Coordinates of C-alpha atoms in Angstrom, one line a residue:
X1159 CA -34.1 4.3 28.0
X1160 CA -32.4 5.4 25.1
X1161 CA -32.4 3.7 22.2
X1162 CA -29.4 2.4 19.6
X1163 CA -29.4 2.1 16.0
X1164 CA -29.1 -1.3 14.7
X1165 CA -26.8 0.0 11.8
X1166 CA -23.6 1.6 11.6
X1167 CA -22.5 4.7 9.8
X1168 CA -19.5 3.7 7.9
X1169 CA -17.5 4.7 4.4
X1170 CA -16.7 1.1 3.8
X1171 CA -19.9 -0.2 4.5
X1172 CA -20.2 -1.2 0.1
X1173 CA -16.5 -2.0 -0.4
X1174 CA -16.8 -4.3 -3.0
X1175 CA -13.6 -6.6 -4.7
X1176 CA -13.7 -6.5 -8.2
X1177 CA -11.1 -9.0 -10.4
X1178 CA -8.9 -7.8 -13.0
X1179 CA -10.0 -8.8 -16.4
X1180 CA -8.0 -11.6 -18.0
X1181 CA -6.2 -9.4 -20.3
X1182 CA -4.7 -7.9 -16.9
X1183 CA -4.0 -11.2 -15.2
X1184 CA -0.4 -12.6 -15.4
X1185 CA -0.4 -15.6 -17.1
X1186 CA 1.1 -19.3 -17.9
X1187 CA 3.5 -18.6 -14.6
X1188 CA 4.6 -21.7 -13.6
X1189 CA 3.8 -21.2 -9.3
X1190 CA 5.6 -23.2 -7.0
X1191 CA 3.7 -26.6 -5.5
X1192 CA 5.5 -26.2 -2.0
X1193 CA 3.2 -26.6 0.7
X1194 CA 5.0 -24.2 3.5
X1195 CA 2.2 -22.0 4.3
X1196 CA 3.4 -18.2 3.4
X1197 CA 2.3 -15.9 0.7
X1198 CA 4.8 -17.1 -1.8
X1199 CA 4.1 -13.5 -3.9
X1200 CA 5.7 -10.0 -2.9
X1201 CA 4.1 -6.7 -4.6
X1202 CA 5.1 -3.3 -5.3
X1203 CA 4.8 -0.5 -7.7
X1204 CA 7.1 -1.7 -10.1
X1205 CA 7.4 -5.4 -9.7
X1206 CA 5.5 -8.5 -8.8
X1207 CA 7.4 -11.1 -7.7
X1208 CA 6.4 -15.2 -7.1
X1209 CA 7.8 -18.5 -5.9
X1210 CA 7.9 -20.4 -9.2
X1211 CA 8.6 -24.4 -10.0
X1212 CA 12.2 -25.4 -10.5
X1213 CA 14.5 -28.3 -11.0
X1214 CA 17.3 -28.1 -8.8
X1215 CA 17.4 -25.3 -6.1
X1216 CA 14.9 -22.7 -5.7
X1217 CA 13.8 -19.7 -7.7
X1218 CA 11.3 -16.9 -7.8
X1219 CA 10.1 -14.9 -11.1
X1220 CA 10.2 -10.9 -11.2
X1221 CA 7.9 -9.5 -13.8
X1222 CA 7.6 -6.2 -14.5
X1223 CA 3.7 -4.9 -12.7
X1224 CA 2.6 -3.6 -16.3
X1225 CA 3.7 -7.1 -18.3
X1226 CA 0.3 -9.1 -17.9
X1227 CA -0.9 -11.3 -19.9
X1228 CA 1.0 -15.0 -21.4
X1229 CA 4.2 -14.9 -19.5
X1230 CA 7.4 -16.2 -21.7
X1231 CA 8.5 -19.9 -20.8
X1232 CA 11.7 -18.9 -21.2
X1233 CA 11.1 -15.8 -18.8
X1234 CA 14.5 -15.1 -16.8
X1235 CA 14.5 -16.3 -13.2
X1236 CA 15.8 -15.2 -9.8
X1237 CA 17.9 -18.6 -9.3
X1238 CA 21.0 -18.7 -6.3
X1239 CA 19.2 -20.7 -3.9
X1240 CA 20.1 -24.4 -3.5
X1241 CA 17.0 -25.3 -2.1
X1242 CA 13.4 -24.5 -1.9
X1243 CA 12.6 -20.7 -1.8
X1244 CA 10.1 -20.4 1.1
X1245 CA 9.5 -16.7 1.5
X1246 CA 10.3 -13.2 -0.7
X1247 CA 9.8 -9.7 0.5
X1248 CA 10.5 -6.2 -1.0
X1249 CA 12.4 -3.6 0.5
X1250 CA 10.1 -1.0 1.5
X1251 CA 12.3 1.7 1.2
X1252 CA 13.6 0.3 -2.2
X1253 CA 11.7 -1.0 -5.1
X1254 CA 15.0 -2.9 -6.4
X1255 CA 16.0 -4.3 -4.0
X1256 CA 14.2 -8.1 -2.5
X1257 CA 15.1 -10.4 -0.1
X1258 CA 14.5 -14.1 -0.2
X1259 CA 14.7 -16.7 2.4
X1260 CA 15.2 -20.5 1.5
X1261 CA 15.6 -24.4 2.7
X1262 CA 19.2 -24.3 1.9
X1263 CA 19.3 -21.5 5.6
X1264 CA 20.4 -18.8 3.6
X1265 CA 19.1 -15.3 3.2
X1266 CA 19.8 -13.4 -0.1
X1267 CA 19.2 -9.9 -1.1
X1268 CA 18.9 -9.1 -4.2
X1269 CA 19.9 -5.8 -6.6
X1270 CA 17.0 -5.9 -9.6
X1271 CA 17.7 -4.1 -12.7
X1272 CA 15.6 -1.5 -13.7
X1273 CA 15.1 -2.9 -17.0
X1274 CA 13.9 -5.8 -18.7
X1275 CA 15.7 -8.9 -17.1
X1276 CA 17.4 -10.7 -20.1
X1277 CA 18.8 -13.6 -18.5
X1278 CA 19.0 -15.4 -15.0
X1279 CA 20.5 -13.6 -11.8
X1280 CA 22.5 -15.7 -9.8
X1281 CA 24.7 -13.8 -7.7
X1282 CA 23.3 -11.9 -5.2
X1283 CA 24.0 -8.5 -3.9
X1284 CA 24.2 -10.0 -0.6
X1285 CA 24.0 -13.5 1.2
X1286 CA 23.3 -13.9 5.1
X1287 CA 25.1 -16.7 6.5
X1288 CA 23.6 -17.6 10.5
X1289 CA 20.7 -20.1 10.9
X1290 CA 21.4 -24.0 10.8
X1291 CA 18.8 -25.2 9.6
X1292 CA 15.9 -24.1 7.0
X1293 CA 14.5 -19.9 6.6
X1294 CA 10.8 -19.6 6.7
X1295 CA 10.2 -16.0 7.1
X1296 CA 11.9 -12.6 6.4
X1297 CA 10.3 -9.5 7.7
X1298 CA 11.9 -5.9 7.1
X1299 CA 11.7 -3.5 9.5
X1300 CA 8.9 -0.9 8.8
X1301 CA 10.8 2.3 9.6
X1302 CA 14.4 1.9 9.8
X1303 CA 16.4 1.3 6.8
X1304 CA 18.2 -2.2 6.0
X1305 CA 17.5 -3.6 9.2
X1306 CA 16.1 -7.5 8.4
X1307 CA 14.6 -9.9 10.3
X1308 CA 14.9 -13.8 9.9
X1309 CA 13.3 -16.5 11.2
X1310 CA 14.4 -20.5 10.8
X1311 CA 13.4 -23.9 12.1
X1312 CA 16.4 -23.7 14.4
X1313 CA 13.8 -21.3 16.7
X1314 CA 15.9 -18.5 16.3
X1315 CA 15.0 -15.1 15.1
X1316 CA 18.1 -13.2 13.4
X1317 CA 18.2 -9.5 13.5
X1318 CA 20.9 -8.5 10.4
X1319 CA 22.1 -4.7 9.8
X1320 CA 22.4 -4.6 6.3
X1321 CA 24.6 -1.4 6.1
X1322 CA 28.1 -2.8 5.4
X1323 CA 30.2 -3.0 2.7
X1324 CA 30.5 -7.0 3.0
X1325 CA 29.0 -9.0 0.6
X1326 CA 28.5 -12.0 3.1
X1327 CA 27.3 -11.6 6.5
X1328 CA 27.6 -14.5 9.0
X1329 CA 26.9 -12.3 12.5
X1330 CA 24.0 -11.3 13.0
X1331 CA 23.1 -7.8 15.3
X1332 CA 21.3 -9.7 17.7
X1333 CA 19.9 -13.1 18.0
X1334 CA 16.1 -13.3 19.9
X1335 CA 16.2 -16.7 21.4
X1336 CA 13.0 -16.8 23.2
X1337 CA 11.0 -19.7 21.4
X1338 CA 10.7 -22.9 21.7
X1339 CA 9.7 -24.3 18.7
X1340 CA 8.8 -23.2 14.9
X1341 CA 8.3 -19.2 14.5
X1342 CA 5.2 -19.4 12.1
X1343 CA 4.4 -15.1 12.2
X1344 CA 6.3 -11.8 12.4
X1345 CA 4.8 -8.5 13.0
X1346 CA 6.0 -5.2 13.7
X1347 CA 3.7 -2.4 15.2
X1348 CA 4.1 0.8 13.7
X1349 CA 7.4 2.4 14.8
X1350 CA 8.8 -1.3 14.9
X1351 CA 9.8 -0.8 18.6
X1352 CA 7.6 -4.2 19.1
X1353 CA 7.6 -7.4 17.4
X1354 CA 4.6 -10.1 17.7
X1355 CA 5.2 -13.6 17.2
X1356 CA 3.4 -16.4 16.7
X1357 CA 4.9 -19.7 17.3
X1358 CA 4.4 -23.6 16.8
X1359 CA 3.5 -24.3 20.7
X1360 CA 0.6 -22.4 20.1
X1361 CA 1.6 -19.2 22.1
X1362 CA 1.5 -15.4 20.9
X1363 CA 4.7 -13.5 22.3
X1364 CA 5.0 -9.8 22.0
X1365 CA 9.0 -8.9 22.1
X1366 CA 11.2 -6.0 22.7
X1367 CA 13.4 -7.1 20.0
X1368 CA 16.2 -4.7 20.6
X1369 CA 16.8 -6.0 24.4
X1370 CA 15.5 -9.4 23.1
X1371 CA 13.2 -9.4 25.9
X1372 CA 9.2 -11.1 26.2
X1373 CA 7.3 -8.4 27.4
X1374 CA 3.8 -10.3 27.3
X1375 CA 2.9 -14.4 26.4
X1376 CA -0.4 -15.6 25.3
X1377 CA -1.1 -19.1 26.2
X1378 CA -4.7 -19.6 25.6
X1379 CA -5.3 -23.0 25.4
X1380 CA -8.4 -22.9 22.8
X1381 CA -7.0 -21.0 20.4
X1382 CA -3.8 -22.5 18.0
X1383 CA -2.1 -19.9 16.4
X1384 CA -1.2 -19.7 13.0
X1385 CA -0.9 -16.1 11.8
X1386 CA -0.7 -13.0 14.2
X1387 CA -0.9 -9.1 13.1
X1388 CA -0.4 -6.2 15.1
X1389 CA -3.4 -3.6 14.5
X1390 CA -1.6 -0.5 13.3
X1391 CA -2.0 2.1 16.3
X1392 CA -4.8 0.1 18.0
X1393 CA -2.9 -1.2 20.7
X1394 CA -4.4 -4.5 19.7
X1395 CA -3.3 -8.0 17.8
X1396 CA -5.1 -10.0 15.4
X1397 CA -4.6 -13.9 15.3
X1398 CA -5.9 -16.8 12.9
X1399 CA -5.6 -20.0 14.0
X1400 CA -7.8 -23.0 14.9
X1401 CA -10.3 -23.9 17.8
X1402 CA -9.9 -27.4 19.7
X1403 CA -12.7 -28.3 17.3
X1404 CA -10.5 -27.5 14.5
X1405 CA -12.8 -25.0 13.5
X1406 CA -10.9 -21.7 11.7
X1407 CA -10.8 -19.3 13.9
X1408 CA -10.2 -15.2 14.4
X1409 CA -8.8 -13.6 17.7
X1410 CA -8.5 -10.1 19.3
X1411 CA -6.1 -9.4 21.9
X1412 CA -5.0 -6.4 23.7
X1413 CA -1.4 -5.5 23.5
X1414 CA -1.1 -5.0 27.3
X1415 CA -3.1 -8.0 28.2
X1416 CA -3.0 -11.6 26.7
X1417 CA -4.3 -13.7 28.9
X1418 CA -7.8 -13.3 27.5
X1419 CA -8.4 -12.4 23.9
X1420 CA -11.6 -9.8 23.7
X1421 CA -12.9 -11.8 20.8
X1422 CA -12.8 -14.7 19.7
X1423 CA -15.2 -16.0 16.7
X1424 CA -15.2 -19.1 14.5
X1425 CA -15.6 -18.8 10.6
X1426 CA -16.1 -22.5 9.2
X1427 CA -15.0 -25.9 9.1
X1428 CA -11.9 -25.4 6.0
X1429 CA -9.0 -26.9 7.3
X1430 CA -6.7 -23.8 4.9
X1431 CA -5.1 -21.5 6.4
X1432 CA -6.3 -17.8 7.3
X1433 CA -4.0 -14.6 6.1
X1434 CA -4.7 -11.9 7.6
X1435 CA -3.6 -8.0 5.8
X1436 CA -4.4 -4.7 7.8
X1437 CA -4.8 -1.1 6.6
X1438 CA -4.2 1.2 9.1
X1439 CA -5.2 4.3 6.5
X1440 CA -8.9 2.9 6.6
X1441 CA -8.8 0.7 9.7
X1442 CA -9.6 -2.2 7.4
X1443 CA -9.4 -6.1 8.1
X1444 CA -8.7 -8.5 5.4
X1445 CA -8.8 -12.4 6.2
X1446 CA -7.9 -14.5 3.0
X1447 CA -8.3 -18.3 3.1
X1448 CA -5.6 -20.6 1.8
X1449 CA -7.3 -23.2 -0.6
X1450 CA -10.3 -21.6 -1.0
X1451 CA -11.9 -18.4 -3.0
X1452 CA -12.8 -16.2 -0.2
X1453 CA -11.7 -12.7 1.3
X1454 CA -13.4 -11.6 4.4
X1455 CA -13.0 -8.4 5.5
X1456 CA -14.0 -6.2 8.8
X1457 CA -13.6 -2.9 10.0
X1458 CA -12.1 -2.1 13.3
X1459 CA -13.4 0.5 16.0
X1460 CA -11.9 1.1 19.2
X1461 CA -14.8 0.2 21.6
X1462 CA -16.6 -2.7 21.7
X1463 CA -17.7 -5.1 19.3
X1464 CA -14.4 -4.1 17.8
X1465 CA -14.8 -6.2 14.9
X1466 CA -17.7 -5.2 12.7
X1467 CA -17.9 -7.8 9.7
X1468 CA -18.5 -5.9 6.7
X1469 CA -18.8 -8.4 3.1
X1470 CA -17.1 -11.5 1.9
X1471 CA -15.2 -11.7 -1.7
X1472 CA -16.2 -14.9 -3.1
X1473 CA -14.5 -16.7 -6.3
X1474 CA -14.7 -20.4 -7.4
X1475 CA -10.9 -20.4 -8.1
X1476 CA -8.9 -21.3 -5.0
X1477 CA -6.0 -19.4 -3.9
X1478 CA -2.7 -20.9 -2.9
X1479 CA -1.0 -17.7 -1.9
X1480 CA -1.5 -13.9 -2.3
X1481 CA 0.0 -10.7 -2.6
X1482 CA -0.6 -7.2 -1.8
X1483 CA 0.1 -3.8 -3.1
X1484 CA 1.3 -1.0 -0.9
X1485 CA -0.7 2.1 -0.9
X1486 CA 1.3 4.4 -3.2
X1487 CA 0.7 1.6 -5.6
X1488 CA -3.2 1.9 -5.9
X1489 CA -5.1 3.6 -8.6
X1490 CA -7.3 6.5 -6.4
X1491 CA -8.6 7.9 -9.8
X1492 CA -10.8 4.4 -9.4
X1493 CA -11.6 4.8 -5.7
X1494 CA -9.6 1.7 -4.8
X1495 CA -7.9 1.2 -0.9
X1496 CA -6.6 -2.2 -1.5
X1497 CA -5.3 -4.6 -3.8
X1498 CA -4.6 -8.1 -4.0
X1499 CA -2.9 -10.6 -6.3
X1500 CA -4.0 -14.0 -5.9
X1501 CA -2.0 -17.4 -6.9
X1502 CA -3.7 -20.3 -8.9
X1503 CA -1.8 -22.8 -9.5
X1504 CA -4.5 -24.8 -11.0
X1505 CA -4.5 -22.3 -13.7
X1506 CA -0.9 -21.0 -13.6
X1507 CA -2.4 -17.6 -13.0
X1508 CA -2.0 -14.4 -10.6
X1509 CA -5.3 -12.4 -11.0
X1510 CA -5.5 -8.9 -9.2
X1511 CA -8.2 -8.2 -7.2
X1512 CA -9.2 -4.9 -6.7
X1513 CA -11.5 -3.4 -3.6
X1514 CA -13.3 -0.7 -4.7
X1515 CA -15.4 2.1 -2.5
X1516 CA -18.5 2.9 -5.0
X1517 CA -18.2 6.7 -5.4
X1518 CA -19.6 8.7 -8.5
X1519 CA -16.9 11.4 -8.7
X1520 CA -13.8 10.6 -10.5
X1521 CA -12.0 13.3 -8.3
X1522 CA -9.4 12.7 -6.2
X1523 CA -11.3 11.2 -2.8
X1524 CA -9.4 12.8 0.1
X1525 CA -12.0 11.2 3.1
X1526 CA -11.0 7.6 1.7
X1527 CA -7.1 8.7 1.4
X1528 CA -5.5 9.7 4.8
X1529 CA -1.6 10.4 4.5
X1530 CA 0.3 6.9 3.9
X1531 CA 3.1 5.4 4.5
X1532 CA 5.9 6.3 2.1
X1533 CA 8.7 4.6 0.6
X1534 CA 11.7 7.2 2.5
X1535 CA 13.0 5.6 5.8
X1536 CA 12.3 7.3 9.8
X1537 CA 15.8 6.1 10.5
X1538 CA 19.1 4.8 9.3
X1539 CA 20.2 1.2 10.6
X1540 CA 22.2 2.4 13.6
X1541 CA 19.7 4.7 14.8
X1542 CA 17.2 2.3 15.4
X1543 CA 20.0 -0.2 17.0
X1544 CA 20.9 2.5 19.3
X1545 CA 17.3 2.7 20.4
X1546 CA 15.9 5.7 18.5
X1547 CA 12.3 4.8 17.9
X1548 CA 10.2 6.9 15.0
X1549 CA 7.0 6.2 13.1
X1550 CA 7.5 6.1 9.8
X1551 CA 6.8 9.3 7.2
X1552 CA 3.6 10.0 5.8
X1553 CA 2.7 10.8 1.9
X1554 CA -0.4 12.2 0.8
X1555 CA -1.9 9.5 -2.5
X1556 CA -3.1 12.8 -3.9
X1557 CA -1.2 12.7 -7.6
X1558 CA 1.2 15.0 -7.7
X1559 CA 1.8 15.7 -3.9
X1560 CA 5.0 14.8 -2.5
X1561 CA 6.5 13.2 1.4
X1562 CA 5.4 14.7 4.5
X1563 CA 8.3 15.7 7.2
X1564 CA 10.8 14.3 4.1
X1565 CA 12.6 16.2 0.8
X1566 CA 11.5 19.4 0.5
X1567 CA 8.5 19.6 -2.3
X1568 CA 8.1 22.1 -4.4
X1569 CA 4.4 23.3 -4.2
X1570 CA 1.7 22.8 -6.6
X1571 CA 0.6 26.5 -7.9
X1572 CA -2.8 27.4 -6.5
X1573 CA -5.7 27.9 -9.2
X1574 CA -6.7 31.4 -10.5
X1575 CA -10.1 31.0 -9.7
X1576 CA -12.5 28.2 -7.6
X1577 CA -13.8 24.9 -9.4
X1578 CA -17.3 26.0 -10.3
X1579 CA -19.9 23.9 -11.7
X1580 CA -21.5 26.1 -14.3
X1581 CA -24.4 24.2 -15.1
X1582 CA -25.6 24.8 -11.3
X1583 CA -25.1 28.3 -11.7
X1584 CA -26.5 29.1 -14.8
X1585 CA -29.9 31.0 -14.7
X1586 CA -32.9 31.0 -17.3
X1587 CA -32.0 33.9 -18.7
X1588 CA -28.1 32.8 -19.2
X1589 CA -26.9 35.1 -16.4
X1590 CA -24.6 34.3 -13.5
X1591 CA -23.8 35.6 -9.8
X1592 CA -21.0 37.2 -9.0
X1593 CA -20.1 34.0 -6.8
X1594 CA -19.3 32.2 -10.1
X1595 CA -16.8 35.1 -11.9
X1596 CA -13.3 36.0 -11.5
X1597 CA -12.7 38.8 -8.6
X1598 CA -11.2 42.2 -10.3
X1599 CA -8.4 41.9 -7.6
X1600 CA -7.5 38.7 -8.8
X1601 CA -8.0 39.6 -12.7
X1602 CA -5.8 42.6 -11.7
X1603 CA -2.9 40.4 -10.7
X1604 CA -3.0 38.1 -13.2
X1605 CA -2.6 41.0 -15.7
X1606 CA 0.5 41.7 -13.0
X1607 CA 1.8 38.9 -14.2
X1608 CA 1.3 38.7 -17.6
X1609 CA 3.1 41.9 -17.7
X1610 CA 6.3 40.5 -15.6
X1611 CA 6.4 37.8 -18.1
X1612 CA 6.5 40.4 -21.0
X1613 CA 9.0 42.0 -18.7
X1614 CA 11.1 38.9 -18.4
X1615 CA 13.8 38.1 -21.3
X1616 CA 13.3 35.1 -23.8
X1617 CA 15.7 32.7 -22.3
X1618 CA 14.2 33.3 -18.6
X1619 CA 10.5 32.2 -20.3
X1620 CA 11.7 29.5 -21.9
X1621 CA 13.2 28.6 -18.8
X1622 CA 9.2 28.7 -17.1
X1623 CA 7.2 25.8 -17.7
X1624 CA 3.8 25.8 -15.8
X1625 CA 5.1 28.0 -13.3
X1626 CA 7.7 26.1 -12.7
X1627 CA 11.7 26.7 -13.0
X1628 CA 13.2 23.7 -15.3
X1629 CA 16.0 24.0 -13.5
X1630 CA 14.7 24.1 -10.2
X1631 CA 12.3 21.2 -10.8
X1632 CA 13.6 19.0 -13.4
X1633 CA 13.0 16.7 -16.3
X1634 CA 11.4 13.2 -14.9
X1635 CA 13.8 10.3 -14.8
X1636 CA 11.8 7.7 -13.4
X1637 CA 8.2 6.2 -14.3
X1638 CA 7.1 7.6 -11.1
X1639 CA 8.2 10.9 -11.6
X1640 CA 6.4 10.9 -15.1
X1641 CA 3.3 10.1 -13.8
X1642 CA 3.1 12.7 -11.3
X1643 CA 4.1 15.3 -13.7
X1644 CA 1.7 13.7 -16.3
X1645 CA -1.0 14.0 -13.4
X1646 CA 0.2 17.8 -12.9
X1647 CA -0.2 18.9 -16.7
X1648 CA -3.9 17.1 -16.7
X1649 CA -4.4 19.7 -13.6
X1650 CA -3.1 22.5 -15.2
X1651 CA -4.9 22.2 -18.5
X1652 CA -8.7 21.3 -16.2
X1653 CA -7.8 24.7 -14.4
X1654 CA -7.4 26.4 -17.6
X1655 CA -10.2 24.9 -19.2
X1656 CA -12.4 25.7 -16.6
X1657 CA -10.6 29.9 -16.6
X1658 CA -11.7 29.6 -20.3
X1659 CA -14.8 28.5 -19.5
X1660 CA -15.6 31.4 -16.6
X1661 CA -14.2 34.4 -19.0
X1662 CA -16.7 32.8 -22.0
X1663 CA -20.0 33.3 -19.4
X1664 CA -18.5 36.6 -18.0
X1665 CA -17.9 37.6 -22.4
X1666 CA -22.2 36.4 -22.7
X1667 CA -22.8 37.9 -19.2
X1668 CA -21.3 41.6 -20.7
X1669 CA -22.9 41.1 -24.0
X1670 CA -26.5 41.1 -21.8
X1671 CA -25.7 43.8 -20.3
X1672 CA -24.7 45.7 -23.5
X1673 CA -27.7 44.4 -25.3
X1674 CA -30.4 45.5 -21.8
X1675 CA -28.5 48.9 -22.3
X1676 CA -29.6 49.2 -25.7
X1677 CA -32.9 48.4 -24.7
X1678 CA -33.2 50.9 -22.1
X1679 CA -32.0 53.6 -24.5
X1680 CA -33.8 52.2 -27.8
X1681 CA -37.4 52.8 -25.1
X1682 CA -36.2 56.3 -24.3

């Protein structure tokens, strides 16, 4: 009979959530009191963005994502709406760019400026003109450029093709008119060819939402649905909800199959809602409780028990909604795969929470870091109407490296000699192998070089910088940009630091040899 290990091998077996200290928080931000049960907080590399408190109408804050700290009273708002903001997402594929969905059954997108807002935006870029009564979600499609997806308490879900010259839309692409009461979730799988939906009557649907067609209907009658997630490439979906016990409850369901869930657990007695966030890099669960301190968070594996519980994120200060930061927007120098920013309005605070894997090297981790999704789209608008299907392009997080299948990068140049550390190498009598020392091929070409460059005229090295051609690779414009060339330089000069420091130990490893020669011939 063979016999199984009671524990699992895993990386994220010690992820750990760690809170920003206060200096990094965000706050006095006045965080809206609605009770609609969404996130009320979109996140991305630039901005972070939150349903805020306001007299007449709605309106939502965008600070800058490095402002933390007391926030201005008098801080410029994001204020068309003419009723309640209810939900606000980011354009994926543009950090300026946010849509916001409201009771007045409008949908605005809007264009923020790059720099500091100095007073309050009230026209938007766009308005989307369709649903009759209230907006409660917005999703944007995960691949395809300005495609949009709406949901209202008129049971309609709007598809809208943002690429036209019109400032107001009132027809929508395609109208999905397969529910029969409130659309509470929207989730996209991967290429966004399938859309998951969880709805009021306490059924999960899994649409085609092109052909507007139900492919598969859940209706399971001891599980109420709140939240549903599609599981990356899985072929699975995720659901909170509650049990007929009114118990919180979590839910696995196969894509192809929903008459059964494969698991189904209860957490506790909290009547707050459950959030549920997936990161297909790491294959990474995250449930976050509404009105309560807590972050759960799994891993998933393809065979059974599917859901392995790893370690629970526990803080007295209750959260009323939460955001999330895409991948490109995490610090890997720190080891971190996820971050959150969580809403109390108790304290008028958004605190970041960070979830670390414990790792000793401050290197660049490239086990923890898979490629990513990126910010460049699969597929333009009409593509994906016309049925194209494409998952969407991969970065690597590694700082400096560049979009996979996108715009051509130009490549980092490749190091002279191999990371070494010296203090391994070195020997009681201060000599070193050969392993550790510069190869006389590779000495010879680098003299090869030096010469072309002696060769070349003044204004063509001036032109060279690092290796690179000014002209071919130019000057940043953009924070971004800066920071990956900042991250280059600090490359460059470790790689020559560490050339200095091989040619010093083969300088002490010659003057051995010099002074053993002497010796020989001094006993002669």
């Amino acid at each position: 009979m063979s016999w199984h290990p009671q524990y699992r091998s895993s990386k994220f077996r010690h992820v750990y959530g760690k809170a920003a200290s206060k200096d990094k928080c965000y706050d006095c931000v006045p965080i809206t009191r609605n009770v609609h049960d969404n996130h009320f907080c979109a996140v991305n590399p630039h901005f972070i963005a939150v349903v805020t408190e306001c007299a007449g109408g709605g309106a939502f804050l965008v600070i800058p994502i490095h402002q933390t700290g007391k926030l201005d009273p008098h801080y410029p708002k994001i204020c068309g709406h003419k009723g309640n903001v209810l939900d606000i997402k980011w354009n994926p594929f543009n950090d300026f760019v946010i849509a916001s969905c409201s009771e007045d059954a409008t949908v605005k997108i809007w264009d923020i400026p790059k720099h500091l807002l100095t007073r309050n935006i009230t026209s938007p870029k766009k308005e989307l003109l369709g649903h009759v009564r209230r907006v409660g979600l917005i999703e944007w499609h995960p691949t395809a450029n300005n495609i949009l997806f709406s949901s209202g308490y008129d049971y309609k879900i709007m598809i809208w093709n943002l690429d036209t010259k019109e400032a107001v839309i009132s027809n929508p692409v395609k109208i999905l008119d397969a529910h029969k009461d409130v659309v509470l979730s929207m989730s996209f799988n991967t290429d966004g060819s399938l859309l998951a939906t969880a709805c009021r009557d306490r059924k999960i649907r899994l649409i085609d939402p092109r052909a507007g067609t139900v492919l598969q209907e859940a209706s399971y009658k001891s599980h109420r649905v709140n939240k549903v997630l599609f599981l990356g490439n899985m072929k699975k979906l995720f659901s909170t909800g509650t049990s007929r016990w009114n118990n919180r409850q979590i839910a696995l369901w196969d894509q192809n199959d929903l008459s059964v869930p494969l698991l189904e657990e209860d957490l506790d007695g909290s009547s707050g809602l459950l959030f549920p966030f997936y990161d297909s890099d790491t294959h990474m669960l995250y449930v976050v409780g509404k009105g309560d301190g807590n972050i759960r968070y799994y891993e998933i594996s393809p065979e059974k028990p599917y859901l392995n519980y790893l370690m629970e994120y526990r803080s007295h200060l209750p959260q009323k909604g939460i955001g999330m930061m895409p991948k490109r927007g995490l610090e890997v120098s720190a080891c971190e795969i996820f971050r959150f920013y969580k809403l109390i309005p108790t304290k008028s605070l958004i605190e970041p929470i960070s979830m670390i894997v414990p790792r000793r090297s401050e290197s660049y981790q490239e086990d923890i870091y898979p490629l990513t999704t990126g910010a460049q789209p699969a597929l333009t608008a009409q593509e994906w109407l016309n049925g194209v299907n494409k998952g969407p392009l991969l970065v690597s997080l590694r700082p400096g490296s560049g979009a996979v299948n996108s715009l051509p990068q130009f490549p980092e140049p490749e190091p002279l000699v191999k990371t070494t550390d010296l203090s391994q190498h070195q020997d009681w009598g201060g000599k070193m192998p050969l392993e550790g020392m510069q190869k006389p091929s590779e000495i010879g070409d680098s003299r090869k070089q030096l010469k072309v460059e002696e060769k070349l005229p003044k204004n063509e090295q001036m032109r060279l910088s690092n290796g690179f051609d000014i002209f071919e690779c130019p000057p940043p414009k953009t924070e971004n940009e800066l920071l990956q060339m900042f991250y280059r330089q600090q490359e460059e000069i470790r790689r020559l630091r560490e050339l200095v420091n091989q040619r010093d130990v083969q300088i002490k490893q010659l003057e051995l040899e010099l002074r053993n020669l002497c010796m020989d011939t001094g006993g002669y």
